[in-house]
Amino acid sequence: MKKTKVLFVCLGNICRSPTADGVFQKLVDDAGLSEAIVVDSAGTSGWHIGTPPDSRTIEAAESRNYQLGHLRGRKAIAEDFEVFDYILAMDEDNLSALEKLKPVDYAGHLGLFLDFGRQSTYREVPDPYYGEANGFNFVLDLVEDACAGLLKHIRSS
Ligand code: 4NP
C-alpha cells in the first residue's frame, strides 16, 4: 500500500509545526494508521536546526497527553516536494516561502493547514513564540481541530 506523507511547516519548527506533528501522529496512531501515514515537520528558517521544540510548546502539549520531546528542528528543503503528498503551512508567510521552493511539477497538495479545520475564524495558526503563555494552548486548539479534519480528508480520498 502506498503511504500518505504529511509535512507540517512553520517558521522556526519549534512551536506550531512540531505541535501539529505530535497531535497528528497521535491521531494517526490511535486510528491504527501508523503504517499508512507518515508525519513530519520542518521550518522555513534554519534557526533551530537540531534543537527540540520550545519548552513551552512541549509543556502545553504534555498537558494534553502529546509527547514532543523527541522531535528535532530541521529546515524545509526542495527535496521535501519529492517526498510529501501534503505540505501544510501554518501561515501565509510560511506558504509564500514554500511556494518559492516548490518545483513546477509538484503534484501534491501545498496549502494552509487550517483549510482542513472546521472552525472558520482563523486561516492561520498565530505564532505563539513572542506572545503570552495561553498562546500555546490556543495553538493546540486550532491544531487539534485541523488535524481531525485532515485525517478525515485523507481517509476519504
Ligand atoms: P514557530 O515559532 O514558527 O511556530 O516555530 C517561532 C519559533 C522561533 C522563532 C519565531 C517563531 N524565532 O524567532 O526564533
Tab-separated table of C-alpha atoms and ligand atoms in Angstrom:
chain	number	residue	atom	x	y	z
A	1	MET	CA	0.000	0.000	0.000
A	2	LYS	CA	1.280	3.478	-0.875
A	3	LYS	CA	1.887	5.602	2.191
A	4	THR	CA	0.461	9.099	2.530
A	5	LYS	CA	3.156	11.511	3.707
A	6	VAL	CA	2.337	14.742	5.505
A	7	LEU	CA	4.742	17.603	6.302
A	8	PHE	CA	3.742	20.455	8.623
A	9	VAL	CA	5.716	23.672	8.205
A	10	CYS	CA	6.093	26.833	10.302
A	11	LEU	CA	8.881	29.401	10.678
A	12	GLY	CA	11.080	28.004	13.446
A	13	ASN	CA	9.942	24.358	13.641
A	14	ILE	CA	9.932	24.641	17.422
A	15	CYS	CA	6.340	25.730	18.217
A	16	ARG	CA	3.485	25.334	15.728
A	17	SER	CA	4.650	22.635	13.297
A	18	PRO	CA	6.027	20.274	15.997
A	19	THR	CA	2.667	20.669	17.757
A	20	ALA	CA	0.858	19.651	14.567
A	21	ASP	CA	3.382	16.826	14.078
A	22	GLY	CA	2.758	15.365	17.555
A	23	VAL	CA	-1.005	15.861	17.544
A	24	PHE	CA	-1.456	14.345	14.073
A	25	GLN	CA	0.912	11.451	14.849
A	26	LYS	CA	-1.168	10.549	17.908
A	27	LEU	CA	-4.375	10.754	15.919
A	28	VAL	CA	-2.845	8.506	13.246
A	29	ASP	CA	-1.522	6.034	15.840
A	30	ASP	CA	-4.843	5.906	17.691
A	31	ALA	CA	-6.618	5.221	14.386
A	32	GLY	CA	-4.250	2.287	13.707
A	33	LEU	CA	-2.866	4.022	10.605
A	34	SER	CA	0.815	4.349	11.600
A	35	GLU	CA	1.902	2.133	8.713
A	36	ALA	CA	-0.149	4.074	6.178
A	37	ILE	CA	0.533	7.701	7.114
A	38	VAL	CA	3.972	9.271	7.641
A	39	VAL	CA	4.161	12.528	9.618
A	40	ASP	CA	6.990	15.081	9.787
A	41	SER	CA	7.563	18.793	10.388
A	42	ALA	CA	10.036	21.460	9.294
A	43	GLY	CA	10.705	25.203	9.417
A	44	THR	CA	11.140	27.715	6.623
A	45	SER	CA	14.053	29.189	8.602
A	46	GLY	CA	17.134	27.291	9.642
A	47	TRP	CA	17.267	28.968	13.057
A	48	HIS	CA	16.588	25.931	15.206
A	49	ILE	CA	18.097	23.050	13.277
A	50	GLY	CA	18.732	20.086	15.576
A	51	THR	CA	17.027	21.579	18.614
A	52	PRO	CA	13.982	20.176	20.436
A	53	PRO	CA	10.697	22.094	20.436
A	54	ASP	CA	10.367	25.181	22.665
A	55	SER	CA	9.880	24.120	26.320
A	56	ARG	CA	6.539	25.997	26.451
A	57	THR	CA	5.377	24.016	23.410
A	58	ILE	CA	6.432	20.730	24.999
A	59	GLU	CA	4.681	21.558	28.293
A	60	ALA	CA	1.419	22.677	26.690
A	61	ALA	CA	1.376	19.522	24.550
A	62	GLU	CA	2.130	17.282	27.543
A	63	SER	CA	-0.841	18.752	29.402
A	64	ARG	CA	-2.995	17.203	26.654
A	65	ASN	CA	-1.044	13.946	26.510
A	66	TYR	CA	1.049	14.646	23.401
A	67	GLN	CA	4.782	13.906	23.607
A	68	LEU	CA	7.008	16.193	21.507
A	69	GLY	CA	10.374	15.891	23.284
A	70	HIS	CA	11.895	13.532	20.708
A	71	LEU	CA	11.354	15.962	17.799
A	72	ARG	CA	14.267	17.980	16.399
A	73	GLY	CA	14.184	21.101	14.238
A	74	ARG	CA	15.027	20.975	10.561
A	75	LYS	CA	14.662	23.251	7.578
A	76	ALA	CA	12.192	22.586	4.764
A	77	ILE	CA	14.045	21.843	1.509
A	78	ALA	CA	13.106	21.469	-2.165
A	79	GLU	CA	13.520	17.671	-1.881
A	80	ASP	CA	10.572	17.612	0.529
A	81	PHE	CA	8.371	18.107	-2.535
A	82	GLU	CA	9.632	14.776	-3.896
A	83	VAL	CA	8.614	13.014	-0.682
A	84	PHE	CA	5.470	14.552	0.791
A	85	ASP	CA	1.918	14.342	-0.558
A	86	TYR	CA	0.701	17.126	1.733
A	87	ILE	CA	2.840	20.127	2.672
A	88	LEU	CA	0.823	22.262	5.061
A	89	ALA	CA	1.845	25.759	6.117
A	90	MET	CA	0.865	27.317	9.423
A	91	ASP	CA	0.595	30.843	7.991
A	92	GLU	CA	0.712	32.825	4.756
A	93	ASP	CA	4.388	33.760	5.187
A	94	ASN	CA	5.349	30.095	5.515
A	95	LEU	CA	3.217	29.324	2.461
A	96	SER	CA	4.948	32.032	0.382
A	97	ALA	CA	8.367	30.672	1.351
A	98	LEU	CA	7.268	27.159	0.360
A	99	GLU	CA	5.825	28.357	-2.967
A	100	LYS	CA	9.338	29.549	-3.822
A	101	LEU	CA	10.784	26.078	-3.113
A	102	LYS	CA	8.050	24.197	-4.964
A	103	PRO	CA	9.037	22.530	-8.261
A	104	VAL	CA	6.666	23.357	-11.133
A	105	ASP	CA	5.653	19.705	-11.473
A	106	TYR	CA	4.708	19.119	-7.809
A	107	ALA	CA	1.550	17.011	-7.908
A	108	GLY	CA	0.814	17.028	-4.183
A	109	HIS	CA	-1.117	19.457	-2.016
A	110	LEU	CA	0.616	22.629	-0.833
A	111	GLY	CA	-1.640	24.909	1.188
A	112	LEU	CA	-2.659	26.344	4.537
A	113	PHE	CA	-3.096	23.733	7.269
A	114	LEU	CA	-6.212	25.406	8.715
A	115	ASP	CA	-8.047	24.891	5.412
A	116	PHE	CA	-8.669	21.427	6.906
A	117	GLY	CA	-10.132	22.905	10.099
A	118	ARG	CA	-13.810	23.060	10.908
A	119	GLN	CA	-13.569	26.368	12.792
A	120	SER	CA	-13.964	29.263	10.377
A	121	THR	CA	-12.447	32.252	12.164
A	122	TYR	CA	-8.755	31.581	11.721
A	123	ARG	CA	-6.973	30.828	8.439
A	124	GLU	CA	-3.509	30.956	10.035
A	125	VAL	CA	-2.102	29.478	13.252
A	126	PRO	CA	-0.844	32.535	15.200
A	127	ASP	CA	2.846	32.413	16.098
A	128	PRO	CA	2.989	31.944	19.905
A	129	TYR	CA	6.760	32.462	20.239
A	130	TYR	CA	6.711	36.103	21.418
A	131	GLY	CA	3.206	36.017	22.878
A	132	GLU	CA	1.568	35.040	26.138
A	133	ALA	CA	1.574	31.575	27.691
A	134	ASN	CA	-2.015	30.920	26.661
A	135	GLY	CA	-0.977	31.236	23.020
A	136	PHE	CA	0.409	27.713	23.190
A	137	ASN	CA	-2.937	26.301	24.293
A	138	PHE	CA	-4.662	28.237	21.547
A	139	VAL	CA	-2.255	26.719	19.007
A	140	LEU	CA	-3.283	23.303	20.340
A	141	ASP	CA	-6.985	24.149	19.979
A	142	LEU	CA	-6.564	25.112	16.322
A	143	VAL	CA	-4.187	22.243	15.570
A	144	GLU	CA	-6.422	19.568	17.127
A	145	ASP	CA	-9.370	20.770	15.079
A	146	ALA	CA	-7.487	20.889	11.761
A	147	CYS	CA	-5.765	17.528	12.412
A	148	ALA	CA	-9.154	15.862	12.826
A	149	GLY	CA	-10.312	17.416	9.542
A	150	LEU	CA	-7.100	16.412	7.786
A	151	LEU	CA	-7.352	12.778	8.873
A	152	LYS	CA	-10.969	12.638	7.755
A	153	HIS	CA	-9.945	14.083	4.387
A	154	ILE	CA	-7.078	11.605	3.912
A	155	ARG	CA	-9.254	8.651	4.907
A	156	SER	CA	-11.893	9.612	2.377
A	157	SER	CA	-9.528	10.280	-0.537
B	1	4NP	P1	7.272	28.584	15.132
B	1	4NP	O1	7.549	29.808	16.120
B	1	4NP	O2	7.441	29.131	13.733
B	1	4NP	O3	5.854	28.226	15.426
B	1	4NP	O4	8.259	27.501	15.480
B	1	4NP	C1	8.751	30.523	16.124
B	1	4NP	C2	9.859	29.985	16.738
B	1	4NP	C3	11.061	30.708	16.793
B	1	4NP	C4	11.093	31.973	16.242
B	1	4NP	C5	9.987	32.511	15.622
B	1	4NP	C6	8.810	31.784	15.556
B	1	4NP	N1	12.309	32.724	16.319
B	1	4NP	O5	12.267	33.924	16.007
B	1	4NP	O6	13.352	32.159	16.710
